[in-house]
PDB file of C-alpha atoms and ligand atoms in Angstrom:
ATOM      1  CA  MET M   9      -8.012  57.486  33.467  1.00  0.00           C
ATOM      2  CA  CYS M  10     -10.474  58.077  30.530  1.00  0.00           C
ATOM      3  CA  LEU M  11     -10.427  60.906  30.428  1.00  0.00           C
ATOM      4  CA  SER M  12      -7.103  61.563  29.623  1.00  0.00           C
ATOM      5  CA  ASP M  13      -8.047  60.746  26.201  1.00  0.00           C
ATOM      6  CA  PRO M  14      -8.321  63.887  24.099  1.00  0.00           C
ATOM      7  CA  GLN M  15     -11.113  62.182  21.423  1.00  0.00           C
ATOM      8  CA  CYS M  16     -13.407  61.548  24.839  1.00  0.00           C
ATOM      9  CA  CYS M  17     -15.875  63.579  25.964  1.00  0.00           C
ATOM     10  CA  LEU M  18     -17.404  60.631  27.687  1.00  0.00           C
ATOM     11  CA  ALA M  19     -16.543  57.787  30.017  1.00  0.00           C
ATOM     12  CA  SER M  20     -17.739  54.946  31.984  1.00  0.00           C
ATOM     13  CA  TYR M  21     -16.327  53.196  34.668  1.00  0.00           C
ATOM     14  CA  SER M  22     -17.096  49.600  35.896  1.00  0.00           C
ATOM     15  CA  LYS M  23     -16.651  49.141  39.741  1.00  0.00           C
ATOM     16  CA  GLY M  24     -17.607  45.495  39.781  1.00  0.00           C
ATOM     17  CA  ALA M  25     -15.115  45.003  36.764  1.00  0.00           C
ATOM     18  CA  SER M  26     -12.478  47.564  37.189  1.00  0.00           C
ATOM     19  CA  THR M  27     -12.921  48.380  33.939  1.00  0.00           C
ATOM     20  CA  CYS M  28     -12.694  51.467  31.998  1.00  0.00           C
ATOM     21  CA  ARG M  29     -14.657  52.129  28.924  1.00  0.00           C
ATOM     22  CA  ILE M  30     -13.549  55.468  26.438  1.00  0.00           C
ATOM     23  CA  ASP M  31     -17.121  56.614  24.548  1.00  0.00           C
ATOM     24  CA  THR M  32     -15.741  58.540  21.281  1.00  0.00           C
ATOM     25  CA  SER M  33     -18.544  57.480  19.291  1.00  0.00           C
ATOM     26  CA  GLU M  34     -21.147  60.501  18.366  1.00  0.00           C
ATOM     27  CA  ARG M  35     -22.640  60.111  21.432  1.00  0.00           C
ATOM     28  CA  CYS M  36     -20.706  62.178  22.731  1.00  0.00           C
ATOM     29  CA  CYS M  37     -22.278  64.870  21.531  1.00  0.00           C
ATOM     30  CA  GLY M  38     -26.177  63.018  22.400  1.00  0.00           C
ATOM     31  CA  GLU M  39     -27.975  61.736  24.984  1.00  0.00           C
ATOM     32  CA  THR M  40     -25.980  59.276  27.063  1.00  0.00           C
ATOM     33  CA  GLU M  41     -27.620  55.765  28.419  1.00  0.00           C
ATOM     34  CA  THR M  42     -27.091  54.680  31.756  1.00  0.00           C
ATOM     35  CA  LEU M  43     -26.214  50.939  31.900  1.00  0.00           C
ATOM     36  CA  ASP M  44     -26.435  49.054  35.347  1.00  0.00           C
ATOM     37  CA  GLU M  45     -23.640  48.422  37.075  1.00  0.00           C
ATOM     38  CA  TRP M  46     -21.696  51.061  34.370  1.00  0.00           C
ATOM     39  CA  ARG M  47     -20.926  54.919  36.020  1.00  0.00           C
ATOM     40  CA  PHE M  48     -20.710  57.473  33.373  1.00  0.00           C
ATOM     41  CA  ILE M  49     -17.830  60.585  34.282  1.00  0.00           C
ATOM     42  CA  GLN M  50     -18.599  63.625  31.821  1.00  0.00           C
ATOM     43  CA  ARG M  51     -15.538  65.683  31.391  1.00  0.00           C
ATOM     44  CA  HIS M  52     -15.188  69.697  31.521  1.00  0.00           C
ATOM     45  CA  SER M  53     -14.921  70.075  27.109  1.00  0.00           C
ATOM     46  CA  TYR M  54     -17.990  67.879  27.151  1.00  0.00           C
ATOM     47  CA  HIS M  55     -19.379  71.266  25.293  1.00  0.00           C
ATOM     48  CA  ASN M  56     -16.683  71.693  23.018  1.00  0.00           C
ATOM     49  CA  CYS M  57     -17.396  69.039  21.036  1.00  0.00           C
ATOM     50  CA  THR M  58     -17.964  69.364  17.440  1.00  0.00           C
ATOM     51  CA  ILE M  59     -19.280  66.381  16.539  1.00  0.00           C
ATOM     52  CA  ASN M  60     -22.731  66.719  14.675  1.00  0.00           C
ATOM     53  CA  LEU M  61     -24.574  63.903  13.358  1.00  0.00           C
ATOM     54  CA  LYS M  62     -27.698  64.764  11.596  1.00  0.00           C
ATOM     55  CA  GLU M  63     -29.845  62.198   9.197  1.00  0.00           C
ATOM     56  CA  VAL M  64     -29.402  62.393   5.548  1.00  0.00           C
ATOM     57  CA  ALA M  65     -31.794  59.834   4.102  1.00  0.00           C
ATOM     58  CA  TYR M  66     -35.190  61.544   4.792  1.00  0.00           C
ATOM     59  CA  ASN M  67     -36.832  61.555   1.427  1.00  0.00           C
ATOM     60  CA  LYS M  68     -34.133  61.395  -0.630  1.00  0.00           C
ATOM     61  CA  PRO M  69     -34.361  59.693  -4.239  1.00  0.00           C
ATOM     62  CA  ALA M  70     -34.352  55.902  -3.544  1.00  0.00           C
ATOM     63  CA  GLU M  71     -34.523  52.610  -6.302  1.00  0.00           C
ATOM     64  CA  GLN M  72     -35.129  49.143  -6.038  1.00  0.00           C
ATOM     65  CA  SER M  73     -34.716  45.804  -7.753  1.00  0.00           C
ATOM     66  CA  SER M  74     -38.602  45.330  -7.421  1.00  0.00           C
ATOM     67  CA  VAL M  75     -41.466  46.714  -6.465  1.00  0.00           C
ATOM     68  CA  TYR M  76     -43.600  44.188  -4.782  1.00  0.00           C
ATOM     69  CA  SER M  77     -46.659  46.409  -4.785  1.00  0.00           C
ATOM     70  CA  ALA M  78     -47.739  49.922  -5.305  1.00  0.00           C
ATOM     71  CA  GLY M  79     -47.739  51.046  -2.102  1.00  0.00           C
ATOM     72  CA  CYS M  80     -44.651  49.619  -1.612  1.00  0.00           C
ATOM     73  CA  SER M  81     -41.668  51.904  -3.404  1.00  0.00           C
ATOM     74  CA  ALA M  82     -38.431  52.514  -2.594  1.00  0.00           C
ATOM     75  CA  LEU M  83     -39.145  55.340  -0.858  1.00  0.00           C
ATOM     76  CA  ARG M  84     -41.415  53.774   1.782  1.00  0.00           C
ATOM     77  CA  ALA M  85     -38.732  52.979   3.082  1.00  0.00           C
ATOM     78  CA  VAL M  86     -37.345  56.980   4.150  1.00  0.00           C
ATOM     79  CA  ASP M  87     -40.748  58.491   4.295  1.00  0.00           C
ATOM     80  CA  GLY M  88     -40.150  58.625   8.199  1.00  0.00           C
ATOM     81  CA  ASN M  89     -43.344  56.279   8.902  1.00  0.00           C
ATOM     82  CA  VAL M  90     -42.288  53.603  10.743  1.00  0.00           C
ATOM     83  CA  ASN M  91     -45.418  51.749   9.383  1.00  0.00           C
ATOM     84  CA  SER M  92     -44.819  51.728   6.055  1.00  0.00           C
ATOM     85  CA  PHE M  93     -42.040  50.176   4.208  1.00  0.00           C
ATOM     86  CA  MET M  94     -40.425  48.877   1.098  1.00  0.00           C
ATOM     87  CA  HIS M  95     -41.137  45.806  -0.542  1.00  0.00           C
ATOM     88  CA  THR M  96     -39.601  43.546  -3.548  1.00  0.00           C
ATOM     89  CA  ASN M  97     -40.598  41.071  -5.629  1.00  0.00           C
ATOM     90  CA  ILE M  98     -39.209  37.386  -4.433  1.00  0.00           C
ATOM     91  CA  GLU M  99     -36.317  37.031  -6.378  1.00  0.00           C
ATOM     92  CA  GLN M 100     -32.316  36.244  -6.248  1.00  0.00           C
ATOM     93  CA  SER M 101     -30.434  39.188  -4.313  1.00  0.00           C
ATOM     94  CA  PRO M 102     -33.355  41.390  -4.677  1.00  0.00           C
ATOM     95  CA  TYR M 103     -31.640  45.588  -3.485  1.00  0.00           C
ATOM     96  CA  TRP M 104     -32.789  48.788  -1.920  1.00  0.00           C
ATOM     97  CA  ILE M 105     -30.581  52.197  -2.768  1.00  0.00           C
ATOM     98  CA  VAL M 106     -30.928  55.071  -1.659  1.00  0.00           C
ATOM     99  CA  ASP M 107     -28.947  58.181  -3.339  1.00  0.00           C
ATOM    100  CA  LEU M 108     -27.991  60.549  -0.343  1.00  0.00           C
ATOM    101  CA  GLY M 109     -27.210  63.513  -2.948  1.00  0.00           C
ATOM    102  CA  LYS M 110     -23.445  64.296  -2.393  1.00  0.00           C
ATOM    103  CA  ILE M 111     -20.915  62.468  -0.465  1.00  0.00           C
ATOM    104  CA  TYR M 112     -21.616  61.925   3.015  1.00  0.00           C
ATOM    105  CA  GLN M 113     -19.173  61.171   5.858  1.00  0.00           C
ATOM    106  CA  ILE M 114     -21.356  58.253   6.907  1.00  0.00           C
ATOM    107  CA  LYS M 115     -20.795  57.688  10.913  1.00  0.00           C
ATOM    108  CA  ARG M 116     -23.815  54.586  11.078  1.00  0.00           C
ATOM    109  CA  ILE M 117     -26.503  53.539   9.490  1.00  0.00           C
ATOM    110  CA  GLU M 118     -29.902  52.346  11.423  1.00  0.00           C
ATOM    111  CA  ILE M 119     -32.277  49.360   9.579  1.00  0.00           C
ATOM    112  CA  LEU M 120     -36.243  49.381  10.985  1.00  0.00           C
ATOM    113  CA  ASN M 121     -37.428  46.368  10.208  1.00  0.00           C
ATOM    114  CA  ARG M 122     -41.178  45.885   9.500  1.00  0.00           C
ATOM    115  CA  ILE M 123     -42.849  45.624  12.514  1.00  0.00           C
ATOM    116  CA  GLN M 124     -45.778  44.005  11.671  1.00  0.00           C
ATOM    117  CA  GLY M 125     -46.636  40.496  10.172  1.00  0.00           C
ATOM    118  CA  SER M 126     -45.762  36.729  10.983  1.00  0.00           C
ATOM    119  CA  LYS M 127     -43.125  35.757  12.861  1.00  0.00           C
ATOM    120  CA  THR M 128     -41.819  34.341   8.720  1.00  0.00           C
ATOM    121  CA  THR M 129     -42.318  37.998   7.684  1.00  0.00           C
ATOM    122  CA  GLY M 130     -39.660  39.297  10.046  1.00  0.00           C
ATOM    123  CA  GLU M 131     -37.194  36.711   9.601  1.00  0.00           C
ATOM    124  CA  ARG M 132     -36.878  37.771   5.776  1.00  0.00           C
ATOM    125  CA  LEU M 133     -34.479  40.196   6.656  1.00  0.00           C
ATOM    126  CA  ARG M 134     -31.580  38.140   6.369  1.00  0.00           C
ATOM    127  CA  ASP M 135     -27.667  37.281   5.647  1.00  0.00           C
ATOM    128  CA  LEU M 136     -28.299  41.224   4.548  1.00  0.00           C
ATOM    129  CA  ASP M 137     -25.103  43.454   2.902  1.00  0.00           C
ATOM    130  CA  ILE M 138     -24.990  46.993   3.939  1.00  0.00           C
ATOM    131  CA  MET M 139     -23.145  48.709   1.294  1.00  0.00           C
ATOM    132  CA  ILE M 140     -21.852  52.440   0.660  1.00  0.00           C
ATOM    133  CA  GLY M 141     -20.179  54.141  -2.273  1.00  0.00           C
ATOM    134  CA  SER M 142     -19.416  57.339  -4.889  1.00  0.00           C
ATOM    135  CA  SER M 143     -21.976  55.377  -7.840  1.00  0.00           C
ATOM    136  CA  HIS M 144     -23.858  52.074  -8.627  1.00  0.00           C
ATOM    137  CA  ASN M 145     -20.828  50.817  -9.565  1.00  0.00           C
ATOM    138  CA  GLU M 146     -18.517  51.508  -6.979  1.00  0.00           C
ATOM    139  CA  MET M 147     -19.925  50.130  -3.822  1.00  0.00           C
ATOM    140  CA  GLN M 148     -18.513  48.252  -1.232  1.00  0.00           C
ATOM    141  CA  ILE M 149     -20.022  46.442   1.656  1.00  0.00           C
ATOM    142  CA  CYS M 150     -19.625  48.545   4.658  1.00  0.00           C
ATOM    143  CA  ALA M 151     -21.299  46.007   7.262  1.00  0.00           C
ATOM    144  CA  HIS M 152     -22.930  42.297   6.568  1.00  0.00           C
ATOM    145  CA  TYR M 153     -26.004  41.263   8.908  1.00  0.00           C
ATOM    146  CA  VAL M 154     -26.659  37.394   9.289  1.00  0.00           C
ATOM    147  CA  GLY M 155     -29.604  37.763  11.281  1.00  0.00           C
ATOM    148  CA  PRO M 156     -32.474  36.721  11.252  1.00  0.00           C
ATOM    149  CA  ALA M 157     -34.196  39.589  12.331  1.00  0.00           C
ATOM    150  CA  GLN M 158     -37.231  40.112  14.016  1.00  0.00           C
ATOM    151  CA  LEU M 159     -40.594  42.529  13.463  1.00  0.00           C
ATOM    152  CA  SER M 160     -39.694  45.448  14.538  1.00  0.00           C
ATOM    153  CA  ASP M 161     -36.117  45.185  15.069  1.00  0.00           C
ATOM    154  CA  HIS M 162     -33.878  48.375  15.344  1.00  0.00           C
ATOM    155  CA  LEU M 163     -30.215  47.482  13.842  1.00  0.00           C
ATOM    156  CA  LEU M 164     -27.327  49.452  14.097  1.00  0.00           C
ATOM    157  CA  PHE M 165     -24.097  49.178  11.344  1.00  0.00           C
ATOM    158  CA  THR M 166     -20.626  51.631  11.095  1.00  0.00           C
ATOM    159  CA  CYS M 167     -18.700  50.998   8.422  1.00  0.00           C
ATOM    160  CA  GLY M 168     -15.283  51.659  10.308  1.00  0.00           C
ATOM    161  CA  HIS M 169     -12.384  53.256   7.933  1.00  0.00           C
ATOM    162  CA  VAL M 170     -14.359  53.363   5.091  1.00  0.00           C
ATOM    163  CA  GLU M 171     -17.395  55.692   5.684  1.00  0.00           C
ATOM    164  CA  CYS M 172     -17.235  58.707   3.011  1.00  0.00           C
ATOM    165  CA  ALA M 173     -20.360  57.835   0.620  1.00  0.00           C
ATOM    166  CA  ARG M 174     -23.234  59.023  -1.728  1.00  0.00           C
ATOM    167  CA  TYR M 175     -25.196  55.722  -1.750  1.00  0.00           C
ATOM    168  CA  VAL M 176     -26.346  53.009   0.531  1.00  0.00           C
ATOM    169  CA  LYS M 177     -27.768  50.120  -0.638  1.00  0.00           C
ATOM    170  CA  LEU M 178     -29.228  47.280   0.907  1.00  0.00           C
ATOM    171  CA  ARG M 179     -28.974  43.719  -0.879  1.00  0.00           C
ATOM    172  CA  LEU M 180     -29.952  40.266   0.299  1.00  0.00           C
ATOM    173  CA  THR M 181     -27.413  37.249  -0.486  1.00  0.00           C
ATOM    174  CA  GLY M 182     -30.774  35.081  -0.958  1.00  0.00           C
ATOM    175  CA  THR M 183     -32.884  34.821  -2.333  1.00  0.00           C
ATOM    176  CA  ASP M 184     -36.062  36.236  -0.733  1.00  0.00           C
ATOM    177  CA  TYR M 185     -38.082  39.763  -0.697  1.00  0.00           C
ATOM    178  CA  LEU M 186     -36.713  42.330   0.844  1.00  0.00           C
ATOM    179  CA  HIS M 187     -38.240  44.434   3.089  1.00  0.00           C
ATOM    180  CA  VAL M 188     -37.398  47.476   5.395  1.00  0.00           C
ATOM    181  CA  ALA M 189     -39.964  50.133   7.093  1.00  0.00           C
ATOM    182  CA  GLU M 190     -37.079  52.454   7.695  1.00  0.00           C
ATOM    183  CA  VAL M 191     -33.473  53.408   6.754  1.00  0.00           C
ATOM    184  CA  LYS M 192     -31.311  55.566   8.551  1.00  0.00           C
ATOM    185  CA  VAL M 193     -28.535  57.647   7.920  1.00  0.00           C
ATOM    186  CA  TYR M 194     -26.692  59.435   9.734  1.00  0.00           C
ATOM    187  CA  ALA M 195     -23.454  61.684   8.558  1.00  0.00           C
ATOM    188  CA  VAL M 196     -20.494  63.975  10.393  1.00  0.00           C
ATOM    189  CA  ASN M 197     -20.482  66.392   7.476  1.00  0.00           C
ATOM    190  CA  ASP M 198     -20.183  66.251   3.600  1.00  0.00           C
ATOM    191  CA  SER M 199     -15.649  67.444   3.869  1.00  0.00           C
ATOM    192  CA  CYS M 200     -15.113  63.652   2.570  1.00  0.00           C
ATOM    193  CA  ASN M 201     -11.996  64.576   0.338  1.00  0.00           C
TER     194      ASN M 201
HETATM  195 CA1   CA J 317     -41.406  53.910   5.978  1.00  0.00          CA
END
């Protein structure tokens, strides 16, 4: 059943729904969540799993369309501190972009919204394009977030089949401030061709 899939390190089975769910994601090598009514099954080859994600955006060079004030530079979104944030001016399609330094096989992009402020502050994160690409001029949309987000929201995005990239860009499609506390980019390795 579940574990006949060679890509599967973990599977879960819901007795109530008689449904088998195969986990082929990087979670195979990470911690697993125990979900109500789902029973996890672990296969013997678990330790042979070779997927090993690493976060590759930390302290990498970043730019943004404008800077609201000196303490809100683009680097604030990759400084590992959830209390600091990047912050643009209010403008049409404000953006933030990070240079990972080389092409990575990107498996997951995580965005942590600001954790303090008003409800309105949190909800400015909406209608957001998450883009990746090999250069500033070759960015493709990886995911679109409609939102609006709430303060402290932790958003996760995957890019499907398009995943080899050096740059990750966030861009609001509307007119507003863009500000986020952290952006984390999880990659498999640098073996993209
Ligand atoms: Ca930060």
